[in-house]
Amino acid sequence: MEKALRHALMAQARAEAQLGWQEGGIPIGAVIATESGEVIARGHNLRVQNGDPTSHGETQCIRHAGRRRDWGELTLVTTLSPCPMCAGTAVLLGFKRVLIGERRSFQGAESWLLEADIEVDCLDDPGCVQLMQRMLSEKPDLWLEDIGG
Amino acid sequence: MEKALRHALMAQARAEAQLGWQEGGIPIGAVIATESGEVIARGHNLRVQNGDPTSHGETQCIRHAGRRRDWGELTLVTTLSPCPMCAGTAVLLGFKRVLIGERRSFQGAESWLLEADIEVDCLDDPGCVQLMQRMLSEKPDLWLEDIGG
């Protein structure tokens, strides 16, 4: 998957994150894409909106993808380094690749992905960093709850 | 938490698993309990029923528990050794203890729990084994999908 396509997919995940922030929630979004760049599912964190602690951006996106058997050909694109729940879910399903927006705001369980031979690529996207930094500044307590703090 | 209470809680998780099997789904169930044995949430695998690959017994139970900050005082009781998604979720939230019905039918990501200093106790419950073995015998393909196969 070429670099330009990776950035284009991240822009779609970032749009999901922005939608979540506009709804009063945590600004983390995700999309799932095929190797040619077709987006088959989208999602964003809904913990505040739905009161569900398992509704992270990645898990919501995977819920929308539904039951399928081709996870090993798909890329999970997420605006933030995935937490233990989301990394564990990626390992369970066996994604081909996890494309990460940024890991400056939070360092997730990326080692679990690597140990499961999932390709990991971090784009260090300034837009993703900006969204998270705004939340950490304006709603720090909300974030602590999201990561089990 | 005394041994008799652990077994009583497992019986409640097993009842959830049986409910899932009666609904045509995967027979894995879970409850979340306080140290004194009060059950605050229940759930069972709903992947078949809801078409949601993230609806495992443990994640459904955690959804029902909702937003809270006392995970570190709670025990997650599950009929089967937790898969990477469910173990990762337990690590994220930081449960005090994960009580497992059996690990004969499937060996999950228990090492992640231990590395996160979560107490792990397996009861090797014959009723839990029986439920899983019946499914593995009657619906083997359904199970492979559940563990990302």
mmCIF file of C-alpha atoms in Angstrom:
data_model
loop_
_atom_site.group_PDB
_atom_site.id
_atom_site.type_symbol
_atom_site.label_atom_id
_atom_site.label_comp_id
_atom_site.label_asym_id
_atom_site.label_seq_id
_atom_site.Cartn_x
_atom_site.Cartn_y
_atom_site.Cartn_z
ATOM 1 C CA MET A 1 0.000 0.000 0.000
ATOM 2 C CA GLU A 2 1.562 3.272 -1.143
ATOM 3 C CA LYS A 3 2.305 6.157 1.166
ATOM 4 C CA ALA A 4 -0.199 8.529 -0.471
ATOM 5 C CA LEU A 5 -2.980 5.972 0.016
ATOM 6 C CA ARG A 6 -2.012 5.487 3.662
ATOM 7 C CA HIS A 7 -2.328 9.224 4.245
ATOM 8 C CA ALA A 8 -5.645 9.388 2.385
ATOM 9 C CA LEU A 9 -7.035 6.588 4.584
ATOM 10 C CA MET A 10 -5.769 8.340 7.705
ATOM 11 C CA ALA A 11 -7.645 11.480 6.631
ATOM 12 C CA GLN A 12 -10.842 9.406 6.648
ATOM 13 C CA ALA A 13 -10.097 8.010 10.121
ATOM 14 C CA ARG A 14 -9.361 11.577 11.289
ATOM 15 C CA ALA A 15 -12.725 12.730 9.928
ATOM 16 C CA GLU A 16 -14.362 10.058 12.135
ATOM 17 C CA ALA A 17 -12.374 11.345 15.133
ATOM 18 C CA GLN A 18 -13.522 14.906 14.424
ATOM 19 C CA LEU A 19 -17.123 13.728 14.230
ATOM 20 C CA GLY A 20 -16.744 12.131 17.675
ATOM 21 C CA TRP A 21 -15.322 15.347 19.107
ATOM 22 C CA GLN A 22 -18.205 17.376 17.637
ATOM 23 C CA GLU A 23 -20.620 14.976 19.349
ATOM 24 C CA GLY A 24 -18.973 15.714 22.714
ATOM 25 C CA GLY A 25 -17.002 12.488 22.760
ATOM 26 C CA ILE A 26 -13.412 11.239 22.622
ATOM 27 C CA PRO A 27 -11.770 12.253 19.299
ATOM 28 C CA ILE A 28 -10.497 8.874 18.109
ATOM 29 C CA GLY A 29 -11.620 7.385 14.810
ATOM 30 C CA ALA A 30 -10.910 4.380 12.623
ATOM 31 C CA VAL A 31 -11.579 2.888 9.222
ATOM 32 C CA ILE A 32 -10.960 -0.582 7.794
ATOM 33 C CA ALA A 33 -9.681 -0.747 4.226
ATOM 34 C CA THR A 34 -8.751 -3.292 1.597
ATOM 35 C CA GLU A 35 -5.268 -3.299 0.073
ATOM 36 C CA SER A 36 -6.556 -1.260 -2.893
ATOM 37 C CA GLY A 37 -7.947 1.385 -0.549
ATOM 38 C CA GLU A 38 -11.643 0.566 -0.477
ATOM 39 C CA VAL A 39 -13.062 1.555 2.907
ATOM 40 C CA ILE A 40 -15.397 -1.174 4.142
ATOM 41 C CA ALA A 41 -16.212 0.212 7.622
ATOM 42 C CA ARG A 42 -15.870 3.360 9.725
ATOM 43 C CA GLY A 43 -16.296 4.132 13.405
ATOM 44 C CA HIS A 44 -15.403 6.476 16.234
ATOM 45 C CA ASN A 45 -15.234 6.301 20.012
ATOM 46 C CA LEU A 46 -18.771 6.384 21.483
ATOM 47 C CA ARG A 47 -18.105 5.836 25.184
ATOM 48 C CA VAL A 48 -19.564 9.214 26.154
ATOM 49 C CA GLN A 49 -22.373 9.075 23.600
ATOM 50 C CA ASN A 50 -23.457 5.476 24.391
ATOM 51 C CA GLY A 51 -22.119 4.940 27.923
ATOM 52 C CA ASP A 52 -20.289 1.827 26.694
ATOM 53 C CA PRO A 53 -16.670 1.412 27.892
ATOM 54 C CA THR A 54 -15.919 -1.005 25.021
ATOM 55 C CA SER A 55 -16.907 1.531 22.330
ATOM 56 C CA HIS A 56 -13.467 2.672 21.237
ATOM 57 C CA GLY A 57 -12.889 3.932 17.696
ATOM 58 C CA GLU A 58 -11.371 0.650 16.524
ATOM 59 C CA THR A 59 -13.954 -1.652 18.142
ATOM 60 C CA GLN A 60 -16.834 0.445 16.790
ATOM 61 C CA CYS A 61 -15.336 0.243 13.312
ATOM 62 C CA ILE A 62 -14.922 -3.559 13.617
ATOM 63 C CA ARG A 63 -18.548 -3.890 14.793
ATOM 64 C CA HIS A 64 -19.646 -2.072 11.664
ATOM 65 C CA ALA A 65 -17.538 -4.419 9.514
ATOM 66 C CA GLY A 66 -19.621 -7.325 10.865
ATOM 67 C CA ARG A 67 -18.894 -11.027 10.487
ATOM 68 C CA ARG A 68 -16.258 -11.806 7.837
ATOM 69 C CA ARG A 69 -13.297 -14.113 7.282
ATOM 70 C CA ASP A 70 -10.901 -11.865 5.329
ATOM 71 C CA TRP A 71 -9.394 -9.896 8.226
ATOM 72 C CA GLY A 72 -5.917 -11.050 7.189
ATOM 73 C CA GLU A 73 -6.179 -9.031 3.967
ATOM 74 C CA LEU A 74 -7.411 -5.848 5.653
ATOM 75 C CA THR A 75 -5.807 -2.780 7.212
ATOM 76 C CA LEU A 76 -7.126 -1.242 10.425
ATOM 77 C CA VAL A 77 -6.492 2.505 10.281
ATOM 78 C CA THR A 78 -6.704 4.293 13.639
ATOM 79 C CA THR A 79 -5.899 7.866 14.637
ATOM 80 C CA LEU A 80 -4.162 6.788 17.879
ATOM 81 C CA SER A 81 -1.835 3.997 19.013
ATOM 82 C CA PRO A 82 -4.292 1.221 20.005
ATOM 83 C CA CYS A 83 -5.038 0.484 23.670
ATOM 84 C CA PRO A 84 -4.760 -3.113 25.008
ATOM 85 C CA MET A 85 -8.421 -3.863 24.141
ATOM 86 C CA CYS A 86 -8.098 -2.653 20.556
ATOM 87 C CA ALA A 87 -4.654 -4.177 20.019
ATOM 88 C CA GLY A 88 -5.954 -7.463 21.444
ATOM 89 C CA THR A 89 -8.912 -7.316 19.060
ATOM 90 C CA ALA A 90 -6.565 -6.742 16.114
ATOM 91 C CA VAL A 91 -4.521 -9.777 17.229
ATOM 92 C CA LEU A 92 -7.656 -11.932 17.622
ATOM 93 C CA LEU A 93 -8.875 -11.136 14.117
ATOM 94 C CA GLY A 94 -5.389 -11.120 12.593
ATOM 95 C CA PHE A 95 -5.367 -7.933 10.555
ATOM 96 C CA LYS A 96 -2.707 -7.658 7.858
ATOM 97 C CA ARG A 97 -1.665 -4.209 9.020
ATOM 98 C CA VAL A 98 -2.455 -1.557 11.626
ATOM 99 C CA LEU A 99 -1.886 1.988 10.410
ATOM 100 C CA ILE A 100 -1.538 4.433 13.311
ATOM 101 C CA GLY A 101 -2.073 8.206 13.213
ATOM 102 C CA GLU A 102 0.124 9.055 16.173
ATOM 103 C CA ARG A 103 1.664 7.677 19.370
ATOM 104 C CA ARG A 104 2.823 10.943 20.954
ATOM 105 C CA SER A 105 -0.349 11.361 23.056
ATOM 106 C CA PHE A 106 -0.599 7.700 24.085
ATOM 107 C CA GLN A 107 1.614 4.661 23.608
ATOM 108 C CA GLY A 108 -0.651 1.641 23.220
ATOM 109 C CA ALA A 109 0.025 -2.096 23.119
ATOM 110 C CA GLU A 110 1.814 -2.069 19.757
ATOM 111 C CA SER A 111 4.227 -4.793 20.908
ATOM 112 C CA TRP A 112 1.338 -7.286 20.908
ATOM 113 C CA LEU A 113 0.689 -6.459 17.248
ATOM 114 C CA LEU A 114 4.327 -6.981 16.308
ATOM 115 C CA GLU A 115 4.514 -10.277 18.226
ATOM 116 C CA ALA A 116 1.502 -11.451 16.197
ATOM 117 C CA ASP A 117 3.292 -10.549 12.931
ATOM 118 C CA ILE A 118 0.916 -7.680 12.160
ATOM 119 C CA GLU A 119 2.593 -4.877 10.201
ATOM 120 C CA VAL A 120 2.588 -1.615 12.175
ATOM 121 C CA ASP A 121 3.115 1.779 10.550
ATOM 122 C CA CYS A 122 2.820 5.119 12.384
ATOM 123 C CA LEU A 123 2.305 8.207 10.180
ATOM 124 C CA ASP A 124 2.862 10.747 12.994
ATOM 125 C CA ASP A 125 -0.005 12.801 11.596
ATOM 126 C CA PRO A 126 -0.096 16.408 12.927
ATOM 127 C CA GLY A 127 -3.911 16.560 12.646
ATOM 128 C CA CYS A 128 -4.326 13.463 14.810
ATOM 129 C CA VAL A 129 -1.894 14.871 17.405
ATOM 130 C CA GLN A 130 -3.779 18.179 17.466
ATOM 131 C CA LEU A 131 -7.157 16.509 18.121
ATOM 132 C CA MET A 132 -5.813 14.452 21.018
ATOM 133 C CA GLN A 133 -3.860 17.353 22.529
ATOM 134 C CA ARG A 134 -6.975 19.508 22.512
ATOM 135 C CA MET A 135 -8.922 16.822 24.386
ATOM 136 C CA LEU A 136 -6.105 16.184 26.887
ATOM 137 C CA SER A 137 -6.048 19.919 27.581
ATOM 138 C CA GLU A 138 -9.814 20.487 27.773
ATOM 139 C CA LYS A 139 -11.092 17.139 29.145
ATOM 140 C CA PRO A 140 -8.203 15.323 30.900
ATOM 141 C CA ASP A 141 -10.447 13.322 33.248
ATOM 142 C CA LEU A 142 -12.469 11.919 30.377
ATOM 143 C CA TRP A 143 -9.304 10.526 28.867
ATOM 144 C CA LEU A 144 -8.133 8.866 32.091
ATOM 145 C CA GLU A 145 -11.421 6.964 32.202
ATOM 146 C CA ASP A 146 -10.945 5.837 28.611
ATOM 147 C CA ILE A 147 -7.645 4.164 29.349
ATOM 148 C CA GLY A 148 -8.855 2.589 32.584
ATOM 149 C CA GLY A 149 -7.336 5.307 34.792
ATOM 150 C CA MET B 1 -12.873 -14.460 47.761
ATOM 151 C CA GLU B 2 -13.657 -17.942 49.081
ATOM 152 C CA LYS B 3 -13.712 -21.012 46.900
ATOM 153 C CA ALA B 4 -17.452 -21.668 47.380
ATOM 154 C CA LEU B 5 -18.239 -18.121 46.235
ATOM 155 C CA ARG B 6 -15.987 -18.524 43.176
ATOM 156 C CA HIS B 7 -17.909 -21.633 42.164
ATOM 157 C CA ALA B 8 -21.269 -19.953 42.800
ATOM 158 C CA LEU B 9 -20.267 -17.051 40.529
ATOM 159 C CA MET B 10 -19.070 -19.484 37.852
ATOM 160 C CA ALA B 11 -22.493 -21.156 37.946
ATOM 161 C CA GLN B 12 -24.012 -17.776 37.055
ATOM 162 C CA ALA B 13 -21.568 -17.262 34.169
ATOM 163 C CA ARG B 14 -22.358 -20.809 32.996
ATOM 164 C CA ALA B 15 -26.080 -20.008 33.037
ATOM 165 C CA GLU B 16 -25.325 -17.105 30.670
ATOM 166 C CA ALA B 17 -23.376 -19.472 28.402
ATOM 167 C CA GLN B 18 -26.293 -21.903 28.361
ATOM 168 C CA LEU B 19 -28.651 -19.074 27.451
ATOM 169 C CA GLY B 20 -26.411 -18.202 24.483
ATOM 170 C CA TRP B 21 -26.383 -21.825 23.331
ATOM 171 C CA GLN B 22 -30.197 -21.997 23.569
ATOM 172 C CA GLU B 23 -30.358 -18.878 21.369
ATOM 173 C CA GLY B 24 -28.279 -20.650 18.700
ATOM 174 C CA GLY B 25 -25.082 -18.841 19.602
ATOM 175 C CA ILE B 26 -21.639 -19.548 21.049
ATOM 176 C CA PRO B 27 -21.930 -20.927 24.617
ATOM 177 C CA ILE B 28 -19.636 -18.543 26.483
ATOM 178 C CA GLY B 29 -20.889 -16.402 29.330
ATOM 179 C CA ALA B 30 -19.570 -13.954 31.892
ATOM 180 C CA VAL B 31 -20.503 -12.019 34.992
ATOM 181 C CA ILE B 32 -18.764 -9.209 36.856
ATOM 182 C CA ALA B 33 -18.852 -9.368 40.650
ATOM 183 C CA THR B 34 -17.715 -7.397 43.662
ATOM 184 C CA GLU B 35 -15.443 -8.989 46.267
ATOM 185 C CA SER B 36 -18.477 -9.826 48.427
ATOM 186 C CA GLY B 37 -20.111 -11.640 45.516
ATOM 187 C CA GLU B 38 -22.645 -9.090 44.289
ATOM 188 C CA VAL B 39 -23.137 -9.561 40.544
ATOM 189 C CA ILE B 40 -23.232 -6.149 38.867
ATOM 190 C CA ALA B 41 -23.421 -7.255 35.206
ATOM 191 C CA ARG B 42 -24.006 -10.329 33.036
ATOM 192 C CA GLY B 43 -23.493 -11.135 29.378
ATOM 193 C CA HIS B 44 -22.984 -13.857 26.814
ATOM 194 C CA ASN B 45 -21.508 -14.142 23.337
ATOM 195 C CA LEU B 46 -23.882 -12.576 20.770
ATOM 196 C CA ARG B 47 -21.843 -12.788 17.573
ATOM 197 C CA VAL B 48 -24.360 -15.054 15.880
ATOM 198 C CA GLN B 49 -27.395 -13.319 17.347
ATOM 199 C CA ASN B 50 -26.210 -9.730 16.578
ATOM 200 C CA GLY B 51 -23.698 -10.264 13.763
ATOM 201 C CA ASP B 52 -21.097 -8.380 15.805
ATOM 202 C CA PRO B 53 -17.593 -9.939 15.941
ATOM 203 C CA THR B 54 -16.749 -7.952 19.093
ATOM 204 C CA SER B 55 -19.699 -9.396 21.046
ATOM 205 C CA HIS B 56 -17.875 -11.994 23.120
ATOM 206 C CA GLY B 57 -19.223 -13.060 26.520
ATOM 207 C CA GLU B 58 -16.776 -10.874 28.429
ATOM 208 C CA THR B 59 -17.148 -7.741 26.257
ATOM 209 C CA GLN B 60 -20.956 -7.986 26.372
ATOM 210 C CA CYS B 61 -20.819 -8.232 30.149
ATOM 211 C CA ILE B 62 -18.497 -5.206 30.362
ATOM 212 C CA ARG B 63 -20.834 -3.213 28.089
ATOM 213 C CA HIS B 64 -23.665 -3.930 30.481
ATOM 214 C CA ALA B 65 -21.522 -2.773 33.415
ATOM 215 C CA GLY B 66 -21.284 0.638 31.733
ATOM 216 C CA ARG B 67 -18.988 3.516 32.654
ATOM 217 C CA ARG B 68 -17.387 3.124 36.073
ATOM 218 C CA ARG B 69 -14.057 3.691 37.825
ATOM 219 C CA ASP B 70 -13.916 0.734 40.241
ATOM 220 C CA TRP B 71 -12.716 -1.999 37.838
ATOM 221 C CA GLY B 72 -9.704 -2.623 40.085
ATOM 222 C CA GLU B 73 -11.996 -3.938 42.837
ATOM 223 C CA LEU B 74 -14.006 -6.233 40.551
ATOM 224 C CA THR B 75 -13.730 -9.837 39.338
ATOM 225 C CA LEU B 76 -14.479 -10.783 35.741
ATOM 226 C CA VAL B 77 -15.893 -14.328 35.738
ATOM 227 C CA THR B 78 -15.818 -16.069 32.362
ATOM 228 C CA THR B 79 -16.617 -19.645 31.364
ATOM 229 C CA LEU B 80 -13.604 -19.875 29.000
ATOM 230 C CA SER B 81 -9.969 -18.730 28.969
ATOM 231 C CA PRO B 82 -10.235 -15.205 27.487
ATOM 232 C CA CYS B 83 -9.218 -14.540 23.869
ATOM 233 C CA PRO B 84 -6.771 -11.701 23.033
ATOM 234 C CA MET B 85 -9.625 -9.156 22.690
ATOM 235 C CA CYS B 86 -11.161 -10.023 26.052
ATOM 236 C CA ALA B 87 -7.816 -10.386 27.846
ATOM 237 C CA GLY B 88 -6.746 -7.019 26.375
ATOM 238 C CA THR B 89 -9.989 -5.454 27.613
ATOM 239 C CA ALA B 90 -9.384 -6.850 31.116
ATOM 240 C CA VAL B 91 -5.860 -5.354 31.018
ATOM 241 C CA LEU B 92 -7.171 -1.974 29.809
ATOM 242 C CA LEU B 93 -9.711 -1.722 32.615
ATOM 243 C CA GLY B 94 -7.444 -3.324 35.206
ATOM 244 C CA PHE B 95 -9.691 -5.902 36.826
ATOM 245 C CA LYS B 96 -8.607 -7.218 40.233
ATOM 246 C CA ARG B 97 -9.106 -10.823 39.162
ATOM 247 C CA VAL B 98 -10.186 -12.956 36.207
ATOM 248 C CA LEU B 99 -11.912 -16.178 37.202
ATOM 249 C CA ILE B 100 -11.866 -18.737 34.372
ATOM 250 C CA GLY B 101 -14.201 -21.710 33.943
ATOM 251 C CA GLU B 102 -11.871 -23.809 31.819
ATOM 252 C CA ARG B 103 -8.888 -23.679 29.470
ATOM 253 C CA ARG B 104 -9.051 -27.225 28.059
ATOM 254 C CA SER B 105 -11.095 -26.189 24.993
ATOM 255 C CA PHE B 106 -9.126 -23.000 24.283
ATOM 256 C CA GLN B 107 -5.996 -21.449 25.764
ATOM 257 C CA GLY B 108 -6.440 -17.668 25.643
ATOM 258 C CA ALA B 109 -4.069 -14.778 26.320
ATOM 259 C CA GLU B 110 -3.776 -15.383 30.056
ATOM 260 C CA SER B 111 -0.103 -14.357 30.037
ATOM 261 C CA TRP B 112 -1.179 -10.763 29.312
ATOM 262 C CA LEU B 113 -3.334 -10.810 32.447
ATOM 263 C CA LEU B 114 -0.486 -12.098 34.594
ATOM 264 C CA GLU B 115 1.939 -9.515 33.156
ATOM 265 C CA ALA B 116 -0.561 -6.819 34.163
ATOM 266 C CA ASP B 117 -0.672 -8.192 37.747
ATOM 267 C CA ILE B 118 -4.256 -9.406 37.410
ATOM 268 C CA GLU B 119 -4.976 -12.479 39.541
ATOM 269 C CA VAL B 120 -5.939 -15.466 37.387
ATOM 270 C CA ASP B 121 -7.751 -18.514 38.752
ATOM 271 C CA CYS B 122 -9.030 -21.406 36.634
ATOM 272 C CA LEU B 123 -11.719 -23.612 38.237
ATOM 273 C CA ASP B 124 -11.591 -26.343 35.552
ATOM 274 C CA ASP B 125 -15.376 -26.554 35.708
ATOM 275 C CA PRO B 126 -16.804 -29.741 34.096
ATOM 276 C CA GLY B 127 -20.027 -27.963 33.072
ATOM 277 C CA CYS B 128 -18.091 -25.268 31.196
ATOM 278 C CA VAL B 129 -15.986 -27.924 29.436
ATOM 279 C CA GLN B 130 -19.111 -29.856 28.445
ATOM 280 C CA LEU B 131 -20.762 -26.791 26.866
ATOM 281 C CA MET B 132 -17.696 -25.966 24.782
ATOM 282 C CA GLN B 133 -17.060 -29.553 23.746
ATOM 283 C CA ARG B 134 -20.632 -29.872 22.540
ATOM 284 C CA MET B 135 -20.237 -26.765 20.371
ATOM 285 C CA LEU B 136 -16.826 -27.855 19.026
ATOM 286 C CA SER B 137 -18.405 -31.158 18.057
ATOM 287 C CA GLU B 138 -21.630 -29.781 16.557
ATOM 288 C CA LYS B 139 -20.528 -26.391 15.145
ATOM 289 C CA PRO B 140 -16.732 -26.428 14.632
ATOM 290 C CA ASP B 141 -16.728 -23.774 11.866
ATOM 291 C CA LEU B 142 -18.620 -21.301 14.025
ATOM 292 C CA TRP B 143 -15.904 -21.546 16.637
ATOM 293 C CA LEU B 144 -13.060 -21.001 14.156
ATOM 294 C CA GLU B 145 -14.702 -17.729 13.133
ATOM 295 C CA ASP B 146 -14.961 -16.660 16.767
ATOM 296 C CA ILE B 147 -11.238 -16.927 17.341
ATOM 297 C CA GLY B 148 -10.324 -15.277 14.035
ATOM 298 C CA GLY B 149 -9.700 -18.572 12.225
#
